[in-house]
């Protein structure tokens, strides 16, 4: 690809964004940036430091002294907070169920968006999140909005946990995903919404490689 475009991938929890975004980035030798991991990293540190998860100014103060690093690992992106690897910690259910409180604070979002824009400054980035096409990279050459039914998303998450030997309850996962959808779409600041010029892909019945191929084709047309 001769032009280092930026690709924004948004959508609800469990629609396959991170898996797809990482593979698209690998194919194009672009940088993959998981913005959800950045909100998770701050949530993890706030819990560790007993900072009120609904206190925007206190969270912003904490973020100002926090270094969040996203590094390329062998099979996944590594997330470092203040130089400590927290890749696994930020996926705990405690962080997962609390991250939307942190992500809805405007002071936090403002700083995160600033950092994310900087990361994409030179192009060649695949960034996934909820507000990438609408707020972070509104001028990106390709915007994709991935969706899937809540049942399919819950079932993917359930299988992933079982395969990793972690006990799981399908109905509970489904309820948690539905609750996160509600919080993400109904929040006041930068809610999850499809950008008017984004291409929507329903992944409910598609394989990962089909979704990746589709996005690569779109990227080729835009470059
Ligand atoms: O994609 P994820 O599940 O790791 O995201 C974690 C949370 O962060 C999710 O509740 C939505 C929020 N988020 C956000 O508000 N904006 C982003 N750009 C990315 C994630």
JSON list of C-alpha atoms and ligand atoms in Angstrom, two decimals:
[
{"chain": "A", "resi": 1, "resn": "UNK", "atom": "CA", "xyz": [0.00, 0.00, 0.00]},
{"chain": "A", "resi": 2, "resn": "UNK", "atom": "CA", "xyz": [1.60, 3.26, -1.05]},
{"chain": "A", "resi": 3, "resn": "UNK", "atom": "CA", "xyz": [-0.31, 5.63, 1.23]},
{"chain": "A", "resi": 4, "resn": "UNK", "atom": "CA", "xyz": [-0.17, 5.27, 5.03]},
{"chain": "A", "resi": 5, "resn": "UNK", "atom": "CA", "xyz": [-3.85, 5.91, 5.67]},
{"chain": "A", "resi": 6, "resn": "UNK", "atom": "CA", "xyz": [-5.48, 5.74, 9.10]},
{"chain": "A", "resi": 7, "resn": "UNK", "atom": "CA", "xyz": [-8.22, 3.21, 9.71]},
{"chain": "A", "resi": 8, "resn": "UNK", "atom": "CA", "xyz": [-10.84, 3.73, 12.44]},
{"chain": "A", "resi": 9, "resn": "UNK", "atom": "CA", "xyz": [-12.73, 0.69, 13.71]},
{"chain": "A", "resi": 10, "resn": "UNK", "atom": "CA", "xyz": [-15.59, 1.28, 16.12]},
{"chain": "A", "resi": 11, "resn": "UNK", "atom": "CA", "xyz": [-18.43, -0.78, 17.49]},
{"chain": "A", "resi": 12, "resn": "UNK", "atom": "CA", "xyz": [-19.90, -2.30, 20.64]},
{"chain": "A", "resi": 13, "resn": "UNK", "atom": "CA", "xyz": [-18.14, -4.67, 23.04]},
{"chain": "A", "resi": 14, "resn": "UNK", "atom": "CA", "xyz": [-17.47, -8.10, 21.59]},
{"chain": "A", "resi": 15, "resn": "UNK", "atom": "CA", "xyz": [-18.12, -7.28, 17.93]},
{"chain": "A", "resi": 16, "resn": "UNK", "atom": "CA", "xyz": [-14.62, -8.53, 17.10]},
{"chain": "A", "resi": 17, "resn": "UNK", "atom": "CA", "xyz": [-12.94, -5.14, 16.80]},
{"chain": "A", "resi": 18, "resn": "UNK", "atom": "CA", "xyz": [-9.62, -5.94, 18.44]},
{"chain": "A", "resi": 19, "resn": "UNK", "atom": "CA", "xyz": [-9.07, -9.30, 16.74]},
{"chain": "A", "resi": 20, "resn": "UNK", "atom": "CA", "xyz": [-9.95, -7.85, 13.35]},
{"chain": "A", "resi": 21, "resn": "UNK", "atom": "CA", "xyz": [-8.05, -4.58, 13.87]},
{"chain": "A", "resi": 22, "resn": "UNK", "atom": "CA", "xyz": [-4.88, -6.42, 14.90]},
{"chain": "A", "resi": 23, "resn": "UNK", "atom": "CA", "xyz": [-5.00, -8.68, 11.84]},
{"chain": "A", "resi": 24, "resn": "UNK", "atom": "CA", "xyz": [-5.66, -5.80, 9.48]},
{"chain": "A", "resi": 25, "resn": "UNK", "atom": "CA", "xyz": [-2.72, -3.91, 11.01]},
{"chain": "A", "resi": 26, "resn": "UNK", "atom": "CA", "xyz": [-0.47, -7.02, 10.66]},
{"chain": "A", "resi": 27, "resn": "UNK", "atom": "CA", "xyz": [-1.37, -7.38, 6.98]},
{"chain": "A", "resi": 28, "resn": "UNK", "atom": "CA", "xyz": [-0.60, -3.76, 6.23]},
{"chain": "A", "resi": 29, "resn": "UNK", "atom": "CA", "xyz": [2.36, -3.51, 8.66]},
{"chain": "A", "resi": 30, "resn": "UNK", "atom": "CA", "xyz": [0.45, -0.70, 10.31]},
{"chain": "A", "resi": 31, "resn": "UNK", "atom": "CA", "xyz": [0.45, 0.09, 14.03]},
{"chain": "A", "resi": 32, "resn": "UNK", "atom": "CA", "xyz": [-2.51, -1.32, 15.96]},
{"chain": "A", "resi": 33, "resn": "UNK", "atom": "CA", "xyz": [-3.85, 0.83, 18.79]},
{"chain": "A", "resi": 34, "resn": "UNK", "atom": "CA", "xyz": [-6.46, -0.57, 21.16]},
{"chain": "A", "resi": 35, "resn": "UNK", "atom": "CA", "xyz": [-7.95, 2.52, 22.80]},
{"chain": "A", "resi": 36, "resn": "UNK", "atom": "CA", "xyz": [-10.19, 0.44, 25.08]},
{"chain": "A", "resi": 37, "resn": "UNK", "atom": "CA", "xyz": [-6.98, -0.89, 26.65]},
{"chain": "A", "resi": 38, "resn": "UNK", "atom": "CA", "xyz": [-6.02, 2.69, 27.54]},
{"chain": "A", "resi": 39, "resn": "UNK", "atom": "CA", "xyz": [-9.31, 3.26, 29.43]},
{"chain": "A", "resi": 40, "resn": "UNK", "atom": "CA", "xyz": [-8.88, -0.16, 31.05]},
{"chain": "A", "resi": 41, "resn": "UNK", "atom": "CA", "xyz": [-5.31, 0.71, 32.09]},
{"chain": "A", "resi": 42, "resn": "UNK", "atom": "CA", "xyz": [-6.46, 3.88, 33.85]},
{"chain": "A", "resi": 43, "resn": "UNK", "atom": "CA", "xyz": [-9.35, 2.01, 35.50]},
{"chain": "A", "resi": 44, "resn": "UNK", "atom": "CA", "xyz": [-6.92, -0.62, 36.78]},
{"chain": "A", "resi": 45, "resn": "UNK", "atom": "CA", "xyz": [-4.60, 2.00, 38.24]},
{"chain": "A", "resi": 46, "resn": "UNK", "atom": "CA", "xyz": [-7.52, 3.93, 39.77]},
{"chain": "A", "resi": 47, "resn": "UNK", "atom": "CA", "xyz": [-8.78, 0.77, 41.51]},
{"chain": "A", "resi": 48, "resn": "UNK", "atom": "CA", "xyz": [-5.26, 0.01, 42.78]},
{"chain": "A", "resi": 49, "resn": "UNK", "atom": "CA", "xyz": [-4.96, 3.56, 44.12]},
{"chain": "A", "resi": 50, "resn": "UNK", "atom": "CA", "xyz": [-8.51, 3.65, 45.49]},
{"chain": "A", "resi": 51, "resn": "UNK", "atom": "CA", "xyz": [-9.45, 6.66, 43.39]},
{"chain": "A", "resi": 52, "resn": "UNK", "atom": "CA", "xyz": [-13.22, 7.25, 43.06]},
{"chain": "A", "resi": 53, "resn": "UNK", "atom": "CA", "xyz": [-14.14, 5.91, 39.60]},
{"chain": "A", "resi": 54, "resn": "UNK", "atom": "CA", "xyz": [-16.73, 8.62, 39.10]},
{"chain": "A", "resi": 55, "resn": "UNK", "atom": "CA", "xyz": [-14.51, 11.56, 40.08]},
{"chain": "A", "resi": 56, "resn": "UNK", "atom": "CA", "xyz": [-13.40, 13.00, 36.73]},
{"chain": "A", "resi": 57, "resn": "UNK", "atom": "CA", "xyz": [-10.89, 15.59, 38.03]},
{"chain": "A", "resi": 58, "resn": "UNK", "atom": "CA", "xyz": [-9.24, 13.02, 40.36]},
{"chain": "A", "resi": 59, "resn": "UNK", "atom": "CA", "xyz": [-8.99, 10.51, 37.52]},
{"chain": "A", "resi": 60, "resn": "UNK", "atom": "CA", "xyz": [-7.51, 13.18, 35.25]},
{"chain": "A", "resi": 61, "resn": "UNK", "atom": "CA", "xyz": [-4.89, 13.99, 37.92]},
{"chain": "A", "resi": 62, "resn": "UNK", "atom": "CA", "xyz": [-4.06, 10.30, 38.12]},
{"chain": "A", "resi": 63, "resn": "UNK", "atom": "CA", "xyz": [-3.85, 10.03, 34.32]},
{"chain": "A", "resi": 64, "resn": "UNK", "atom": "CA", "xyz": [-1.49, 13.02, 34.17]},
{"chain": "A", "resi": 65, "resn": "UNK", "atom": "CA", "xyz": [1.09, 11.04, 36.14]},
{"chain": "A", "resi": 66, "resn": "UNK", "atom": "CA", "xyz": [0.45, 7.75, 34.35]},
{"chain": "A", "resi": 67, "resn": "UNK", "atom": "CA", "xyz": [2.45, 6.39, 31.44]},
{"chain": "A", "resi": 68, "resn": "UNK", "atom": "CA", "xyz": [0.37, 4.03, 29.29]},
{"chain": "A", "resi": 69, "resn": "UNK", "atom": "CA", "xyz": [2.39, 2.11, 26.72]},
{"chain": "A", "resi": 70, "resn": "UNK", "atom": "CA", "xyz": [1.01, -0.15, 24.01]},
{"chain": "A", "resi": 71, "resn": "UNK", "atom": "CA", "xyz": [3.63, -2.54, 22.66]},
{"chain": "A", "resi": 72, "resn": "UNK", "atom": "CA", "xyz": [3.60, -5.21, 19.99]},
{"chain": "A", "resi": 73, "resn": "UNK", "atom": "CA", "xyz": [3.71, -8.65, 21.63]},
{"chain": "A", "resi": 74, "resn": "UNK", "atom": "CA", "xyz": [3.99, -12.06, 19.99]},
{"chain": "A", "resi": 75, "resn": "UNK", "atom": "CA", "xyz": [0.30, -12.94, 19.90]},
{"chain": "A", "resi": 76, "resn": "UNK", "atom": "CA", "xyz": [-1.29, -9.90, 21.48]},
{"chain": "A", "resi": 77, "resn": "UNK", "atom": "CA", "xyz": [-0.74, -6.26, 22.19]},
{"chain": "A", "resi": 78, "resn": "UNK", "atom": "CA", "xyz": [1.05, -5.69, 25.49]},
{"chain": "A", "resi": 79, "resn": "UNK", "atom": "CA", "xyz": [-0.24, -2.99, 27.79]},
{"chain": "A", "resi": 80, "resn": "UNK", "atom": "CA", "xyz": [2.14, -1.36, 30.25]},
{"chain": "A", "resi": 81, "resn": "UNK", "atom": "CA", "xyz": [1.18, 1.03, 33.02]},
{"chain": "A", "resi": 82, "resn": "UNK", "atom": "CA", "xyz": [4.13, 2.96, 34.41]},
{"chain": "A", "resi": 83, "resn": "UNK", "atom": "CA", "xyz": [6.42, 0.35, 32.79]},
{"chain": "A", "resi": 84, "resn": "UNK", "atom": "CA", "xyz": [4.68, -2.63, 34.44]},
{"chain": "A", "resi": 85, "resn": "UNK", "atom": "CA", "xyz": [2.96, -5.22, 32.25]},
{"chain": "A", "resi": 86, "resn": "UNK", "atom": "CA", "xyz": [-0.78, -5.19, 33.05]},
{"chain": "A", "resi": 87, "resn": "UNK", "atom": "CA", "xyz": [-1.99, -6.96, 29.88]},
{"chain": "A", "resi": 88, "resn": "UNK", "atom": "CA", "xyz": [-3.82, -9.67, 31.84]},
{"chain": "A", "resi": 89, "resn": "UNK", "atom": "CA", "xyz": [-4.91, -7.52, 34.80]},
{"chain": "A", "resi": 90, "resn": "UNK", "atom": "CA", "xyz": [-6.86, -5.09, 32.64]},
{"chain": "A", "resi": 91, "resn": "UNK", "atom": "CA", "xyz": [-9.06, -7.94, 31.31]},
{"chain": "A", "resi": 92, "resn": "UNK", "atom": "CA", "xyz": [-10.31, -8.97, 34.78]},
{"chain": "A", "resi": 93, "resn": "UNK", "atom": "CA", "xyz": [-14.07, -8.82, 35.26]},
{"chain": "A", "resi": 94, "resn": "UNK", "atom": "CA", "xyz": [-13.60, -6.19, 37.96]},
{"chain": "A", "resi": 95, "resn": "UNK", "atom": "CA", "xyz": [-11.93, -3.83, 35.48]},
{"chain": "A", "resi": 96, "resn": "UNK", "atom": "CA", "xyz": [-14.34, -4.83, 32.67]},
{"chain": "A", "resi": 97, "resn": "UNK", "atom": "CA", "xyz": [-17.40, -4.04, 34.78]},
{"chain": "A", "resi": 98, "resn": "UNK", "atom": "CA", "xyz": [-16.06, -0.69, 35.99]},
{"chain": "A", "resi": 99, "resn": "UNK", "atom": "CA", "xyz": [-14.31, 0.76, 32.95]},
{"chain": "A", "resi": 100, "resn": "UNK", "atom": "CA", "xyz": [-17.43, 2.48, 31.59]},
{"chain": "A", "resi": 101, "resn": "UNK", "atom": "CA", "xyz": [-17.60, 4.72, 34.69]},
{"chain": "A", "resi": 102, "resn": "UNK", "atom": "CA", "xyz": [-14.09, 5.95, 33.98]},
{"chain": "A", "resi": 103, "resn": "UNK", "atom": "CA", "xyz": [-14.64, 6.20, 30.22]},
{"chain": "A", "resi": 104, "resn": "UNK", "atom": "CA", "xyz": [-17.59, 8.53, 30.64]},
{"chain": "A", "resi": 105, "resn": "UNK", "atom": "CA", "xyz": [-15.63, 11.26, 32.47]},
{"chain": "A", "resi": 106, "resn": "UNK", "atom": "CA", "xyz": [-15.05, 14.17, 30.07]},
{"chain": "A", "resi": 107, "resn": "UNK", "atom": "CA", "xyz": [-11.72, 15.13, 31.72]},
{"chain": "A", "resi": 108, "resn": "UNK", "atom": "CA", "xyz": [-10.43, 11.61, 31.11]},
{"chain": "A", "resi": 109, "resn": "UNK", "atom": "CA", "xyz": [-11.68, 11.45, 27.52]},
{"chain": "A", "resi": 110, "resn": "UNK", "atom": "CA", "xyz": [-10.14, 14.77, 26.60]},
{"chain": "A", "resi": 111, "resn": "UNK", "atom": "CA", "xyz": [-6.66, 13.61, 27.65]},
{"chain": "A", "resi": 112, "resn": "UNK", "atom": "CA", "xyz": [-7.05, 10.13, 26.13]},
{"chain": "A", "resi": 113, "resn": "UNK", "atom": "CA", "xyz": [-8.16, 11.58, 22.79]},
{"chain": "A", "resi": 114, "resn": "UNK", "atom": "CA", "xyz": [-5.15, 13.91, 22.83]},
{"chain": "A", "resi": 115, "resn": "UNK", "atom": "CA", "xyz": [-2.79, 10.94, 23.34]},
{"chain": "A", "resi": 116, "resn": "UNK", "atom": "CA", "xyz": [-4.57, 8.88, 20.67]},
{"chain": "A", "resi": 117, "resn": "UNK", "atom": "CA", "xyz": [-4.42, 11.66, 18.08]},
{"chain": "A", "resi": 118, "resn": "UNK", "atom": "CA", "xyz": [-0.67, 11.96, 18.70]},
{"chain": "A", "resi": 119, "resn": "UNK", "atom": "CA", "xyz": [-0.20, 8.21, 18.16]},
{"chain": "A", "resi": 120, "resn": "UNK", "atom": "CA", "xyz": [-1.92, 8.48, 14.77]},
{"chain": "A", "resi": 121, "resn": "UNK", "atom": "CA", "xyz": [-0.15, 11.64, 13.73]},
{"chain": "A", "resi": 122, "resn": "UNK", "atom": "CA", "xyz": [2.06, 10.06, 11.09]},
{"chain": "A", "resi": 123, "resn": "UNK", "atom": "CA", "xyz": [-0.56, 7.74, 9.57]},
{"chain": "A", "resi": 124, "resn": "UNK", "atom": "CA", "xyz": [-0.33, 3.99, 9.15]},
{"chain": "A", "resi": 125, "resn": "UNK", "atom": "CA", "xyz": [-2.51, 3.27, 12.16]},
{"chain": "A", "resi": 126, "resn": "UNK", "atom": "CA", "xyz": [-5.44, 0.94, 12.77]},
{"chain": "A", "resi": 127, "resn": "UNK", "atom": "CA", "xyz": [-7.23, 2.22, 15.85]},
{"chain": "A", "resi": 128, "resn": "UNK", "atom": "CA", "xyz": [-10.20, 0.57, 17.51]},
{"chain": "A", "resi": 129, "resn": "UNK", "atom": "CA", "xyz": [-12.63, 1.94, 20.09]},
{"chain": "A", "resi": 130, "resn": "UNK", "atom": "CA", "xyz": [-16.02, 3.60, 20.36]},
{"chain": "A", "resi": 131, "resn": "UNK", "atom": "CA", "xyz": [-15.39, 7.18, 19.22]},
{"chain": "A", "resi": 132, "resn": "UNK", "atom": "CA", "xyz": [-12.48, 6.85, 16.80]},
{"chain": "A", "resi": 133, "resn": "UNK", "atom": "CA", "xyz": [-14.41, 7.72, 13.63]},
{"chain": "A", "resi": 134, "resn": "UNK", "atom": "CA", "xyz": [-16.47, 10.41, 15.36]},
{"chain": "A", "resi": 135, "resn": "UNK", "atom": "CA", "xyz": [-13.95, 12.16, 17.65]},
{"chain": "A", "resi": 136, "resn": "UNK", "atom": "CA", "xyz": [-10.40, 10.83, 17.62]},
{"chain": "A", "resi": 137, "resn": "UNK", "atom": "CA", "xyz": [-9.74, 10.49, 13.88]},
{"chain": "A", "resi": 138, "resn": "UNK", "atom": "CA", "xyz": [-12.71, 12.20, 12.20]},
{"chain": "A", "resi": 139, "resn": "UNK", "atom": "CA", "xyz": [-10.61, 12.67, 9.05]},
{"chain": "A", "resi": 140, "resn": "UNK", "atom": "CA", "xyz": [-9.42, 9.07, 8.77]},
{"chain": "A", "resi": 141, "resn": "UNK", "atom": "CA", "xyz": [-9.59, 7.71, 5.25]},
{"chain": "A", "resi": 142, "resn": "UNK", "atom": "CA", "xyz": [-11.48, 4.57, 6.25]},
{"chain": "A", "resi": 143, "resn": "UNK", "atom": "CA", "xyz": [-14.04, 4.21, 9.02]},
{"chain": "A", "resi": 144, "resn": "UNK", "atom": "CA", "xyz": [-15.58, 0.86, 9.84]},
{"chain": "A", "resi": 145, "resn": "UNK", "atom": "CA", "xyz": [-18.39, 0.19, 12.30]},
{"chain": "A", "resi": 146, "resn": "UNK", "atom": "CA", "xyz": [-18.54, -3.46, 13.36]},
{"chain": "A", "resi": 147, "resn": "UNK", "atom": "CA", "xyz": [-21.71, -4.87, 14.87]},
{"chain": "A", "resi": 148, "resn": "UNK", "atom": "CA", "xyz": [-23.01, -8.32, 15.85]},
{"chain": "A", "resi": 149, "resn": "UNK", "atom": "CA", "xyz": [-26.05, -9.54, 17.77]},
{"chain": "A", "resi": 150, "resn": "UNK", "atom": "CA", "xyz": [-25.72, -9.51, 21.55]},
{"chain": "A", "resi": 151, "resn": "UNK", "atom": "CA", "xyz": [-26.25, -13.31, 21.59]},
{"chain": "A", "resi": 152, "resn": "UNK", "atom": "CA", "xyz": [-23.38, -13.86, 19.15]},
{"chain": "A", "resi": 153, "resn": "UNK", "atom": "CA", "xyz": [-21.09, -11.50, 21.06]},
{"chain": "A", "resi": 154, "resn": "UNK", "atom": "CA", "xyz": [-21.89, -13.23, 24.36]},
{"chain": "A", "resi": 155, "resn": "UNK", "atom": "CA", "xyz": [-21.32, -16.63, 22.80]},
{"chain": "A", "resi": 156, "resn": "UNK", "atom": "CA", "xyz": [-17.90, -15.59, 21.42]},
{"chain": "A", "resi": 157, "resn": "UNK", "atom": "CA", "xyz": [-16.86, -14.29, 24.85]},
{"chain": "A", "resi": 158, "resn": "UNK", "atom": "CA", "xyz": [-18.19, -17.44, 26.54]},
{"chain": "A", "resi": 159, "resn": "UNK", "atom": "CA", "xyz": [-16.19, -19.71, 24.20]},
{"chain": "A", "resi": 160, "resn": "UNK", "atom": "CA", "xyz": [-13.04, -17.62, 24.68]},
{"chain": "A", "resi": 161, "resn": "UNK", "atom": "CA", "xyz": [-13.27, -17.95, 28.47]},
{"chain": "A", "resi": 162, "resn": "UNK", "atom": "CA", "xyz": [-14.01, -21.69, 28.39]},
{"chain": "A", "resi": 163, "resn": "UNK", "atom": "CA", "xyz": [-11.12, -22.28, 25.96]},
{"chain": "A", "resi": 164, "resn": "UNK", "atom": "CA", "xyz": [-8.85, -20.50, 28.45]},
{"chain": "A", "resi": 165, "resn": "UNK", "atom": "CA", "xyz": [-10.06, -22.73, 31.27]},
{"chain": "A", "resi": 166, "resn": "UNK", "atom": "CA", "xyz": [-12.03, -19.94, 32.94]},
{"chain": "A", "resi": 167, "resn": "UNK", "atom": "CA", "xyz": [-15.47, -20.73, 34.37]},
{"chain": "A", "resi": 168, "resn": "UNK", "atom": "CA", "xyz": [-18.21, -18.75, 32.66]},
{"chain": "A", "resi": 169, "resn": "UNK", "atom": "CA", "xyz": [-21.95, -18.26, 32.66]},
{"chain": "A", "resi": 170, "resn": "UNK", "atom": "CA", "xyz": [-23.45, -17.43, 29.24]},
{"chain": "A", "resi": 171, "resn": "UNK", "atom": "CA", "xyz": [-26.51, -15.57, 30.57]},
{"chain": "A", "resi": 172, "resn": "UNK", "atom": "CA", "xyz": [-24.41, -13.46, 32.92]},
{"chain": "A", "resi": 173, "resn": "UNK", "atom": "CA", "xyz": [-22.02, -12.55, 30.10]},
{"chain": "A", "resi": 174, "resn": "UNK", "atom": "CA", "xyz": [-24.95, -11.61, 27.87]},
{"chain": "A", "resi": 175, "resn": "UNK", "atom": "CA", "xyz": [-26.42, -9.36, 30.58]},
{"chain": "A", "resi": 176, "resn": "UNK", "atom": "CA", "xyz": [-23.02, -7.70, 31.19]},
{"chain": "A", "resi": 177, "resn": "UNK", "atom": "CA", "xyz": [-22.52, -7.02, 27.48]},
{"chain": "A", "resi": 178, "resn": "UNK", "atom": "CA", "xyz": [-26.03, -5.55, 27.20]},
{"chain": "A", "resi": 179, "resn": "UNK", "atom": "CA", "xyz": [-25.34, -3.33, 30.20]},
{"chain": "A", "resi": 180, "resn": "UNK", "atom": "CA", "xyz": [-22.04, -2.12, 28.73]},
{"chain": "A", "resi": 181, "resn": "UNK", "atom": "CA", "xyz": [-23.80, -1.38, 25.41]},
{"chain": "A", "resi": 182, "resn": "UNK", "atom": "CA", "xyz": [-26.34, 0.70, 27.29]},
{"chain": "A", "resi": 183, "resn": "UNK", "atom": "CA", "xyz": [-23.70, 2.64, 29.25]},
{"chain": "A", "resi": 184, "resn": "UNK", "atom": "CA", "xyz": [-21.52, 3.20, 26.16]},
{"chain": "A", "resi": 185, "resn": "UNK", "atom": "CA", "xyz": [-24.37, 4.38, 23.92]},
{"chain": "A", "resi": 186, "resn": "UNK", "atom": "CA", "xyz": [-26.24, 6.47, 26.49]},
{"chain": "A", "resi": 187, "resn": "UNK", "atom": "CA", "xyz": [-23.33, 8.38, 28.03]},
{"chain": "A", "resi": 188, "resn": "UNK", "atom": "CA", "xyz": [-23.24, 12.14, 27.49]},
{"chain": "A", "resi": 189, "resn": "UNK", "atom": "CA", "xyz": [-19.67, 12.50, 26.27]},
{"chain": "A", "resi": 190, "resn": "UNK", "atom": "CA", "xyz": [-18.68, 10.86, 22.99]},
{"chain": "A", "resi": 191, "resn": "UNK", "atom": "CA", "xyz": [-21.24, 8.06, 23.10]},
{"chain": "A", "resi": 192, "resn": "UNK", "atom": "CA", "xyz": [-20.87, 4.99, 20.92]},
{"chain": "A", "resi": 193, "resn": "UNK", "atom": "CA", "xyz": [-22.40, 6.03, 17.62]},
{"chain": "A", "resi": 194, "resn": "UNK", "atom": "CA", "xyz": [-21.66, 5.20, 14.01]},
{"chain": "A", "resi": 195, "resn": "UNK", "atom": "CA", "xyz": [-19.98, 8.06, 12.11]},
{"chain": "A", "resi": 196, "resn": "UNK", "atom": "CA", "xyz": [-22.12, 9.18, 9.18]},
{"chain": "A", "resi": 197, "resn": "UNK", "atom": "CA", "xyz": [-19.39, 8.16, 6.71]},
{"chain": "A", "resi": 198, "resn": "UNK", "atom": "CA", "xyz": [-18.53, 4.83, 8.38]},
{"chain": "A", "resi": 199, "resn": "UNK", "atom": "CA", "xyz": [-19.11, 1.51, 6.65]},
{"chain": "A", "resi": 200, "resn": "UNK", "atom": "CA", "xyz": [-21.15, -0.85, 8.81]},
{"chain": "A", "resi": 201, "resn": "UNK", "atom": "CA", "xyz": [-20.26, -4.53, 8.78]},
{"chain": "A", "resi": 202, "resn": "UNK", "atom": "CA", "xyz": [-22.49, -7.01, 10.62]},
{"chain": "A", "resi": 203, "resn": "UNK", "atom": "CA", "xyz": [-20.13, -9.79, 11.72]},
{"chain": "A", "resi": 204, "resn": "UNK", "atom": "CA", "xyz": [-22.81, -12.03, 13.30]},
{"chain": "A", "resi": 205, "resn": "UNK", "atom": "CA", "xyz": [-22.48, -14.73, 10.63]},
{"chain": "A", "resi": 206, "resn": "UNK", "atom": "CA", "xyz": [-19.07, -13.82, 9.22]},
{"chain": "A", "resi": 207, "resn": "UNK", "atom": "CA", "xyz": [-15.73, -15.46, 9.96]},
{"chain": "A", "resi": 208, "resn": "UNK", "atom": "CA", "xyz": [-12.86, -13.31, 11.23]},
{"chain": "A", "resi": 209, "resn": "UNK", "atom": "CA", "xyz": [-10.93, -13.77, 8.00]},
{"chain": "A", "resi": 210, "resn": "UNK", "atom": "CA", "xyz": [-13.94, -12.68, 5.92]},
{"chain": "A", "resi": 211, "resn": "UNK", "atom": "CA", "xyz": [-14.22, -9.48, 7.94]},
{"chain": "A", "resi": 212, "resn": "UNK", "atom": "CA", "xyz": [-10.47, -8.86, 7.67]},
{"chain": "A", "resi": 213, "resn": "UNK", "atom": "CA", "xyz": [-10.51, -9.43, 3.89]},
{"chain": "A", "resi": 214, "resn": "UNK", "atom": "CA", "xyz": [-13.43, -7.09, 3.49]},
{"chain": "A", "resi": 215, "resn": "UNK", "atom": "CA", "xyz": [-11.65, -4.30, 5.40]},
{"chain": "A", "resi": 216, "resn": "UNK", "atom": "CA", "xyz": [-8.38, -4.88, 3.51]},
{"chain": "A", "resi": 217, "resn": "UNK", "atom": "CA", "xyz": [-10.28, -4.52, 0.25]},
{"chain": "A", "resi": 218, "resn": "UNK", "atom": "CA", "xyz": [-11.82, -1.24, 1.45]},
{"chain": "A", "resi": 219, "resn": "UNK", "atom": "CA", "xyz": [-8.38, -0.02, 2.60]},
{"chain": "A", "resi": 220, "resn": "UNK", "atom": "CA", "xyz": [-6.92, -0.78, -0.84]},
{"chain": "A", "resi": 221, "resn": "UNK", "atom": "CA", "xyz": [-9.63, 1.29, -2.48]},
{"chain": "A", "resi": 222, "resn": "UNK", "atom": "CA", "xyz": [-9.00, 4.23, -0.13]},
{"chain": "A", "resi": 223, "resn": "UNK", "atom": "CA", "xyz": [-5.21, 4.28, -0.27]},
{"chain": "B", "resi": 1, "resn": "LIG", "atom": "O1", "xyz": [-13.12, -2.22, 23.83]},
{"chain": "B", "resi": 1, "resn": "LIG", "atom": "P1", "xyz": [-13.03, -2.48, 25.34]},
{"chain": "B", "resi": 1, "resn": "LIG", "atom": "O2", "xyz": [-14.08, -3.41, 25.85]},
{"chain": "B", "resi": 1, "resn": "LIG", "atom": "O3", "xyz": [-11.68, -2.87, 25.80]},
{"chain": "B", "resi": 1, "resn": "LIG", "atom": "O4", "xyz": [-13.36, -1.04, 25.98]},
{"chain": "B", "resi": 1, "resn": "LIG", "atom": "C1", "xyz": [-13.37, -0.85, 27.36]},
{"chain": "B", "resi": 1, "resn": "LIG", "atom": "C2", "xyz": [-14.32, 0.29, 27.71]},
{"chain": "B", "resi": 1, "resn": "LIG", "atom": "O5", "xyz": [-13.77, 1.55, 27.33]},
{"chain": "B", "resi": 1, "resn": "LIG", "atom": "C3", "xyz": [-15.72, 0.21, 27.13]},
{"chain": "B", "resi": 1, "resn": "LIG", "atom": "O6", "xyz": [-16.68, 0.20, 28.17]},
{"chain": "B", "resi": 1, "resn": "LIG", "atom": "C4", "xyz": [-15.89, 1.44, 26.31]},
{"chain": "B", "resi": 1, "resn": "LIG", "atom": "C5", "xyz": [-14.73, 2.32, 26.65]},
{"chain": "B", "resi": 1, "resn": "LIG", "atom": "N1", "xyz": [-14.11, 2.89, 25.47]},
{"chain": "B", "resi": 1, "resn": "LIG", "atom": "C6", "xyz": [-14.47, 4.17, 25.14]},
{"chain": "B", "resi": 1, "resn": "LIG", "atom": "O7", "xyz": [-15.32, 4.76, 25.79]},
{"chain": "B", "resi": 1, "resn": "LIG", "atom": "N2", "xyz": [-13.86, 4.78, 24.08]},
{"chain": "B", "resi": 1, "resn": "LIG", "atom": "C7", "xyz": [-12.94, 4.14, 23.36]},
{"chain": "B", "resi": 1, "resn": "LIG", "atom": "N3", "xyz": [-12.37, 4.76, 22.33]},
{"chain": "B", "resi": 1, "resn": "LIG", "atom": "C8", "xyz": [-12.59, 2.80, 23.68]},
{"chain": "B", "resi": 1, "resn": "LIG", "atom": "C9", "xyz": [-13.20, 2.21, 24.74]}
]
